[in-house]
Short mmCIF file of N, CA and C in Angstrom, two decimals:
data_model
loop_
_atom_site.label_atom_id
_atom_site.label_comp_id
_atom_site.label_asym_id
_atom_site.label_seq_id
_atom_site.Cartn_x
_atom_site.Cartn_y
_atom_site.Cartn_z
N MET A 651 0.84 -1.19 0.00
CA MET A 651 0.00 0.00 0.00
C MET A 651 0.88 1.24 0.00
N GLN A 652 0.45 2.25 -0.68
CA GLN A 652 1.21 3.49 -0.77
C GLN A 652 1.08 4.26 0.53
N GLN A 653 2.19 4.82 0.98
CA GLN A 653 2.21 5.58 2.22
C GLN A 653 2.26 7.07 1.92
N PHE A 654 1.52 7.84 2.67
CA PHE A 654 1.54 9.28 2.57
C PHE A 654 1.76 9.83 3.97
N THR A 655 2.53 10.89 4.06
CA THR A 655 2.76 11.51 5.36
C THR A 655 1.51 12.28 5.78
N ASP A 656 1.42 12.52 7.09
CA ASP A 656 0.30 13.31 7.59
C ASP A 656 0.30 14.70 6.95
N ALA A 657 1.49 15.25 6.72
CA ALA A 657 1.60 16.57 6.10
C ALA A 657 1.04 16.55 4.68
N GLU A 658 1.35 15.49 3.89
CA GLU A 658 0.82 15.37 2.52
C GLU A 658 -0.71 15.28 2.54
N ILE A 659 -1.23 14.47 3.47
CA ILE A 659 -2.67 14.27 3.55
C ILE A 659 -3.35 15.58 3.97
N HIS A 660 -2.77 16.26 4.95
CA HIS A 660 -3.34 17.52 5.41
C HIS A 660 -3.32 18.57 4.29
N ALA A 661 -2.19 18.68 3.58
CA ALA A 661 -2.07 19.65 2.50
C ALA A 661 -3.09 19.37 1.39
N LYS A 662 -3.30 18.10 1.05
CA LYS A 662 -4.27 17.75 0.01
C LYS A 662 -5.69 18.05 0.48
N ALA A 663 -5.99 17.83 1.77
CA ALA A 663 -7.32 18.13 2.31
C ALA A 663 -7.59 19.62 2.22
N VAL A 664 -6.57 20.44 2.50
CA VAL A 664 -6.72 21.89 2.38
C VAL A 664 -6.92 22.24 0.91
N ASP A 665 -6.12 21.64 0.03
CA ASP A 665 -6.22 21.90 -1.40
C ASP A 665 -7.61 21.54 -1.94
N LEU A 666 -8.18 20.48 -1.43
CA LEU A 666 -9.51 20.04 -1.87
C LEU A 666 -10.63 20.85 -1.24
N GLY A 667 -10.30 21.68 -0.24
CA GLY A 667 -11.31 22.50 0.42
C GLY A 667 -12.09 21.76 1.48
N ILE A 668 -11.60 20.62 1.91
CA ILE A 668 -12.29 19.85 2.95
C ILE A 668 -12.12 20.54 4.30
N ILE A 669 -10.94 21.10 4.53
CA ILE A 669 -10.65 21.83 5.77
C ILE A 669 -9.88 23.10 5.42
N ASP A 670 -9.79 24.00 6.39
CA ASP A 670 -8.95 25.18 6.27
C ASP A 670 -7.56 24.83 6.79
N ALA A 671 -6.57 25.66 6.47
CA ALA A 671 -5.17 25.38 6.79
C ALA A 671 -4.93 25.05 8.27
N GLY A 672 -5.59 25.71 9.19
CA GLY A 672 -5.31 25.48 10.61
C GLY A 672 -6.14 24.39 11.25
N GLN A 673 -7.06 23.79 10.51
CA GLN A 673 -7.97 22.80 11.08
C GLN A 673 -7.40 21.40 11.05
N GLU A 674 -7.93 20.55 11.91
CA GLU A 674 -7.61 19.12 11.91
C GLU A 674 -8.51 18.42 10.87
N LEU A 675 -7.97 17.41 10.22
CA LEU A 675 -8.75 16.64 9.25
C LEU A 675 -9.59 15.61 10.00
N PRO A 676 -10.92 15.66 9.85
CA PRO A 676 -11.76 14.65 10.51
C PRO A 676 -11.38 13.24 10.04
N ARG A 677 -11.39 12.32 11.00
CA ARG A 677 -10.98 10.94 10.73
C ARG A 677 -11.77 10.33 9.56
N GLN A 678 -13.06 10.62 9.49
CA GLN A 678 -13.90 10.02 8.44
C GLN A 678 -13.56 10.53 7.03
N ASP A 679 -12.85 11.68 6.92
CA ASP A 679 -12.47 12.23 5.62
C ASP A 679 -11.08 11.80 5.17
N ARG A 680 -10.30 11.22 6.06
CA ARG A 680 -8.91 10.85 5.76
C ARG A 680 -8.84 9.87 4.58
N GLY A 681 -9.70 8.87 4.55
CA GLY A 681 -9.70 7.87 3.48
C GLY A 681 -9.97 8.48 2.12
N ARG A 682 -10.89 9.44 2.08
CA ARG A 682 -11.19 10.11 0.80
C ARG A 682 -9.97 10.85 0.28
N VAL A 683 -9.27 11.53 1.18
CA VAL A 683 -8.10 12.31 0.77
C VAL A 683 -6.99 11.37 0.29
N VAL A 684 -6.78 10.27 1.01
CA VAL A 684 -5.76 9.30 0.60
C VAL A 684 -6.13 8.72 -0.76
N ALA A 685 -7.41 8.45 -1.02
CA ALA A 685 -7.85 7.93 -2.32
C ALA A 685 -7.51 8.91 -3.44
N VAL A 686 -7.70 10.20 -3.19
CA VAL A 686 -7.36 11.22 -4.20
C VAL A 686 -5.85 11.21 -4.46
N LEU A 687 -5.07 11.15 -3.39
CA LEU A 687 -3.60 11.13 -3.54
C LEU A 687 -3.15 9.89 -4.32
N MET A 688 -3.75 8.75 -4.03
CA MET A 688 -3.39 7.52 -4.75
C MET A 688 -3.75 7.64 -6.22
N GLY A 689 -4.90 8.21 -6.52
CA GLY A 689 -5.31 8.40 -7.91
C GLY A 689 -4.36 9.32 -8.65
N GLN A 690 -3.90 10.36 -7.97
CA GLN A 690 -2.95 11.28 -8.60
C GLN A 690 -1.61 10.59 -8.86
N ARG A 691 -1.17 9.76 -7.94
CA ARG A 691 0.09 9.03 -8.15
C ARG A 691 -0.02 8.07 -9.32
N ARG A 692 -1.16 7.36 -9.38
CA ARG A 692 -1.35 6.42 -10.49
C ARG A 692 -1.37 7.16 -11.83
N ALA A 693 -2.07 8.28 -11.86
CA ALA A 693 -2.16 9.06 -13.10
C ALA A 693 -0.79 9.58 -13.52
N ALA A 694 0.02 9.98 -12.55
CA ALA A 694 1.36 10.49 -12.86
C ALA A 694 2.27 9.38 -13.36
N ALA A 695 2.02 8.14 -12.91
CA ALA A 695 2.86 7.02 -13.32
C ALA A 695 2.50 6.48 -14.69
N ARG A 696 1.27 6.77 -15.17
CA ARG A 696 0.83 6.31 -16.49
C ARG A 696 1.59 7.04 -17.58
N PRO A 697 2.01 6.33 -18.62
CA PRO A 697 2.68 7.01 -19.73
C PRO A 697 1.70 7.92 -20.46
N GLU A 698 2.22 9.03 -20.91
CA GLU A 698 1.40 9.98 -21.67
C GLU A 698 1.07 9.37 -23.04
N PRO A 699 -0.16 9.55 -23.51
CA PRO A 699 -0.48 9.05 -24.85
C PRO A 699 0.30 9.83 -25.90
N GLU A 700 0.56 9.17 -27.01
CA GLU A 700 1.27 9.82 -28.11
C GLU A 700 0.46 11.02 -28.60
N PRO A 701 1.10 12.14 -28.81
CA PRO A 701 0.34 13.28 -29.34
C PRO A 701 -0.15 13.00 -30.76
N ALA A 702 -1.30 13.57 -31.10
CA ALA A 702 -1.91 13.33 -32.40
C ALA A 702 -0.99 13.73 -33.54
N ALA A 703 -0.11 14.69 -33.32
CA ALA A 703 0.79 15.15 -34.37
C ALA A 703 1.73 14.04 -34.82
N GLU A 704 1.95 13.03 -33.97
CA GLU A 704 2.87 11.96 -34.33
C GLU A 704 2.20 10.85 -35.14
N LEU A 705 0.89 10.90 -35.27
CA LEU A 705 0.20 9.91 -36.08
C LEU A 705 0.52 10.17 -37.54
N ARG A 706 0.72 9.10 -38.30
CA ARG A 706 1.07 9.29 -39.69
C ARG A 706 0.54 8.14 -40.52
N ALA A 707 0.40 8.38 -41.79
CA ALA A 707 0.00 7.33 -42.72
C ALA A 707 1.22 6.48 -43.04
N ALA A 708 0.99 5.23 -43.36
CA ALA A 708 2.09 4.36 -43.77
C ALA A 708 2.66 4.86 -45.09
N THR A 709 3.96 4.70 -45.27
CA THR A 709 4.58 5.07 -46.54
C THR A 709 4.28 4.01 -47.59
N SER A 710 4.33 2.73 -47.16
CA SER A 710 4.01 1.66 -48.12
C SER A 710 3.46 0.45 -47.38
N ILE A 711 2.54 -0.25 -48.04
CA ILE A 711 1.99 -1.51 -47.54
C ILE A 711 2.17 -2.52 -48.66
N VAL A 712 2.82 -3.65 -48.34
CA VAL A 712 3.07 -4.70 -49.33
C VAL A 712 2.36 -5.96 -48.83
N ILE A 713 1.44 -6.48 -49.67
CA ILE A 713 0.72 -7.70 -49.34
C ILE A 713 1.37 -8.83 -50.14
N GLN A 714 2.01 -9.76 -49.42
CA GLN A 714 2.75 -10.86 -50.03
C GLN A 714 1.80 -11.98 -50.46
N PRO A 715 2.18 -12.78 -51.46
CA PRO A 715 1.33 -13.90 -51.90
C PRO A 715 1.04 -14.91 -50.79
N ASP A 716 1.96 -15.05 -49.81
CA ASP A 716 1.73 -16.01 -48.72
C ASP A 716 0.85 -15.44 -47.62
N GLY A 717 0.33 -14.22 -47.79
CA GLY A 717 -0.55 -13.61 -46.80
C GLY A 717 0.15 -12.68 -45.83
N ARG A 718 1.47 -12.66 -45.85
CA ARG A 718 2.20 -11.76 -44.96
C ARG A 718 1.97 -10.32 -45.44
N ILE A 719 1.88 -9.40 -44.49
CA ILE A 719 1.68 -7.99 -44.82
C ILE A 719 2.82 -7.20 -44.20
N ASP A 720 3.53 -6.45 -45.04
CA ASP A 720 4.61 -5.59 -44.56
C ASP A 720 4.14 -4.14 -44.60
N VAL A 721 4.33 -3.44 -43.49
CA VAL A 721 3.99 -2.01 -43.40
C VAL A 721 5.29 -1.26 -43.19
N ASP A 722 5.61 -0.40 -44.13
CA ASP A 722 6.87 0.35 -44.10
C ASP A 722 8.07 -0.58 -43.89
N GLY A 723 8.04 -1.71 -44.57
CA GLY A 723 9.15 -2.65 -44.53
C GLY A 723 9.17 -3.57 -43.33
N GLN A 724 8.22 -3.44 -42.41
CA GLN A 724 8.16 -4.29 -41.22
C GLN A 724 6.92 -5.19 -41.30
N PRO A 725 7.07 -6.48 -40.92
CA PRO A 725 5.90 -7.35 -40.96
C PRO A 725 4.84 -6.91 -39.95
N LEU A 726 3.59 -6.92 -40.36
CA LEU A 726 2.48 -6.60 -39.47
C LEU A 726 2.45 -7.67 -38.38
N PRO A 727 2.53 -7.30 -37.10
CA PRO A 727 2.67 -8.30 -36.04
C PRO A 727 1.37 -8.96 -35.60
N TRP A 728 0.26 -8.71 -36.30
CA TRP A 728 -1.02 -9.29 -35.90
C TRP A 728 -1.52 -10.25 -36.96
N LEU A 729 -2.38 -11.18 -36.55
CA LEU A 729 -2.99 -12.11 -37.50
C LEU A 729 -4.07 -11.40 -38.28
N VAL A 730 -4.10 -11.66 -39.58
CA VAL A 730 -5.10 -11.07 -40.46
C VAL A 730 -6.01 -12.21 -40.92
N ALA A 731 -7.33 -11.98 -40.86
CA ALA A 731 -8.29 -13.00 -41.26
C ALA A 731 -8.14 -13.31 -42.74
N LYS A 732 -8.41 -14.56 -43.10
CA LYS A 732 -8.33 -14.96 -44.50
C LYS A 732 -9.62 -14.57 -45.19
N GLU A 733 -9.84 -13.27 -45.26
CA GLU A 733 -10.98 -12.70 -45.96
C GLU A 733 -10.43 -11.76 -47.01
N ALA A 734 -11.32 -11.27 -47.83
CA ALA A 734 -10.88 -10.33 -48.86
C ALA A 734 -10.29 -9.08 -48.20
N ILE A 735 -9.19 -8.61 -48.78
CA ILE A 735 -8.59 -7.35 -48.34
C ILE A 735 -9.01 -6.31 -49.35
N ASP A 736 -9.66 -5.27 -48.86
CA ASP A 736 -10.17 -4.20 -49.72
C ASP A 736 -9.08 -3.16 -49.92
N VAL A 737 -8.65 -2.97 -51.17
CA VAL A 737 -7.61 -1.98 -51.49
C VAL A 737 -8.21 -0.95 -52.44
N ARG A 738 -8.12 0.31 -52.04
CA ARG A 738 -8.57 1.40 -52.90
C ARG A 738 -7.34 2.21 -53.28
N VAL A 739 -6.97 2.15 -54.54
CA VAL A 739 -5.79 2.85 -55.03
C VAL A 739 -6.18 4.26 -55.41
N ALA A 740 -5.39 5.22 -54.96
CA ALA A 740 -5.67 6.63 -55.25
C ALA A 740 -5.66 6.86 -56.75
N PRO A 741 -6.54 7.73 -57.24
CA PRO A 741 -6.64 7.98 -58.68
C PRO A 741 -5.40 8.67 -59.25
N ARG A 742 -4.70 9.45 -58.43
CA ARG A 742 -3.51 10.15 -58.92
C ARG A 742 -2.31 9.77 -58.06
N PRO A 743 -1.14 9.61 -58.67
CA PRO A 743 0.05 9.32 -57.88
C PRO A 743 0.28 10.41 -56.82
N GLY A 744 0.65 9.99 -55.61
CA GLY A 744 0.88 10.93 -54.53
C GLY A 744 -0.33 11.12 -53.62
N ASP A 745 -1.53 10.76 -54.12
CA ASP A 745 -2.72 10.82 -53.26
C ASP A 745 -2.69 9.63 -52.30
N ILE A 746 -3.55 9.65 -51.31
CA ILE A 746 -3.60 8.59 -50.30
C ILE A 746 -4.49 7.44 -50.79
N SER A 747 -3.94 6.23 -50.73
CA SER A 747 -4.71 5.01 -51.00
C SER A 747 -5.16 4.44 -49.65
N THR A 748 -6.09 3.48 -49.67
CA THR A 748 -6.53 2.85 -48.42
C THR A 748 -6.47 1.34 -48.54
N VAL A 749 -6.25 0.68 -47.40
CA VAL A 749 -6.26 -0.78 -47.31
C VAL A 749 -7.15 -1.13 -46.12
N ARG A 750 -8.16 -1.96 -46.33
CA ARG A 750 -9.02 -2.38 -45.24
C ARG A 750 -8.88 -3.89 -45.10
N LEU A 751 -8.56 -4.33 -43.87
CA LEU A 751 -8.39 -5.75 -43.62
C LEU A 751 -9.02 -6.10 -42.28
N THR A 752 -9.11 -7.37 -41.98
CA THR A 752 -9.72 -7.82 -40.74
C THR A 752 -8.66 -8.41 -39.84
N LEU A 753 -8.49 -7.82 -38.64
CA LEU A 753 -7.53 -8.33 -37.67
C LEU A 753 -8.25 -9.28 -36.72
N LEU A 754 -7.59 -10.37 -36.35
CA LEU A 754 -8.16 -11.32 -35.40
C LEU A 754 -7.77 -10.91 -33.99
N THR A 755 -8.71 -11.04 -33.06
CA THR A 755 -8.44 -10.66 -31.67
C THR A 755 -9.24 -11.54 -30.72
N HIS A 756 -8.75 -11.66 -29.51
CA HIS A 756 -9.47 -12.39 -28.47
C HIS A 756 -10.38 -11.47 -27.66
N SER A 757 -10.15 -10.17 -27.75
CA SER A 757 -10.92 -9.24 -26.94
C SER A 757 -11.03 -7.90 -27.66
N VAL A 758 -12.19 -7.28 -27.53
CA VAL A 758 -12.40 -5.95 -28.10
C VAL A 758 -13.03 -5.09 -27.01
N GLN A 759 -12.52 -3.86 -26.86
CA GLN A 759 -13.10 -2.91 -25.91
C GLN A 759 -13.37 -1.62 -26.66
N ILE A 760 -14.59 -1.12 -26.54
CA ILE A 760 -14.96 0.14 -27.18
C ILE A 760 -15.21 1.15 -26.07
N ILE A 761 -14.48 2.24 -26.10
CA ILE A 761 -14.59 3.27 -25.06
C ILE A 761 -15.32 4.46 -25.65
N LYS A 762 -16.41 4.83 -25.01
CA LYS A 762 -17.21 5.96 -25.48
C LYS A 762 -16.52 7.26 -25.09
N PRO A 763 -16.62 8.28 -25.93
CA PRO A 763 -16.10 9.59 -25.55
C PRO A 763 -16.83 10.10 -24.31
N GLU A 764 -16.17 10.93 -23.50
CA GLU A 764 -16.75 11.46 -22.27
C GLU A 764 -18.11 12.12 -22.50
N ALA A 765 -18.22 13.00 -23.49
CA ALA A 765 -19.46 13.73 -23.73
C ALA A 765 -20.61 12.78 -24.04
N GLU A 766 -20.32 11.73 -24.80
CA GLU A 766 -21.35 10.77 -25.18
C GLU A 766 -21.82 9.96 -23.98
N SER A 767 -20.88 9.52 -23.11
CA SER A 767 -21.26 8.70 -21.96
C SER A 767 -22.01 9.52 -20.93
N GLU A 768 -21.69 10.83 -20.79
CA GLU A 768 -22.39 11.68 -19.83
C GLU A 768 -23.82 11.96 -20.29
N SER A 769 -24.02 12.20 -21.60
CA SER A 769 -25.37 12.50 -22.10
C SER A 769 -26.25 11.26 -22.11
N ALA A 770 -25.63 10.08 -22.16
CA ALA A 770 -26.39 8.84 -22.17
C ALA A 770 -26.92 8.49 -20.79
N SER A 771 -26.32 9.04 -19.72
CA SER A 771 -26.77 8.66 -18.38
C SER A 771 -27.86 9.53 -17.86
#
């Protein structure tokens, strides 16, 4: 279990507005403050998601006769279903083409955007 000093807990309680700076933290509120501190530590330890600016289109996709798929010269590390692969070639050189394929997975999780999940409740 993560340990927090009394000073850290007291400072966070003041920061949260549970008590004023000179007051004692009521025993029944201590757990709530520790939970907030633990959540902040966990959030700080999580890696930051890649910024959207770093997302990019593949330079090249090569579909081999044996079913292997190379993306930018590297083999795609996931299993692809033996279904038709839909390829749309751009009408002009330099435009973006698309490749649609089916990846096999044991689990799928769909996370709703915050605004959508709040309006649904």
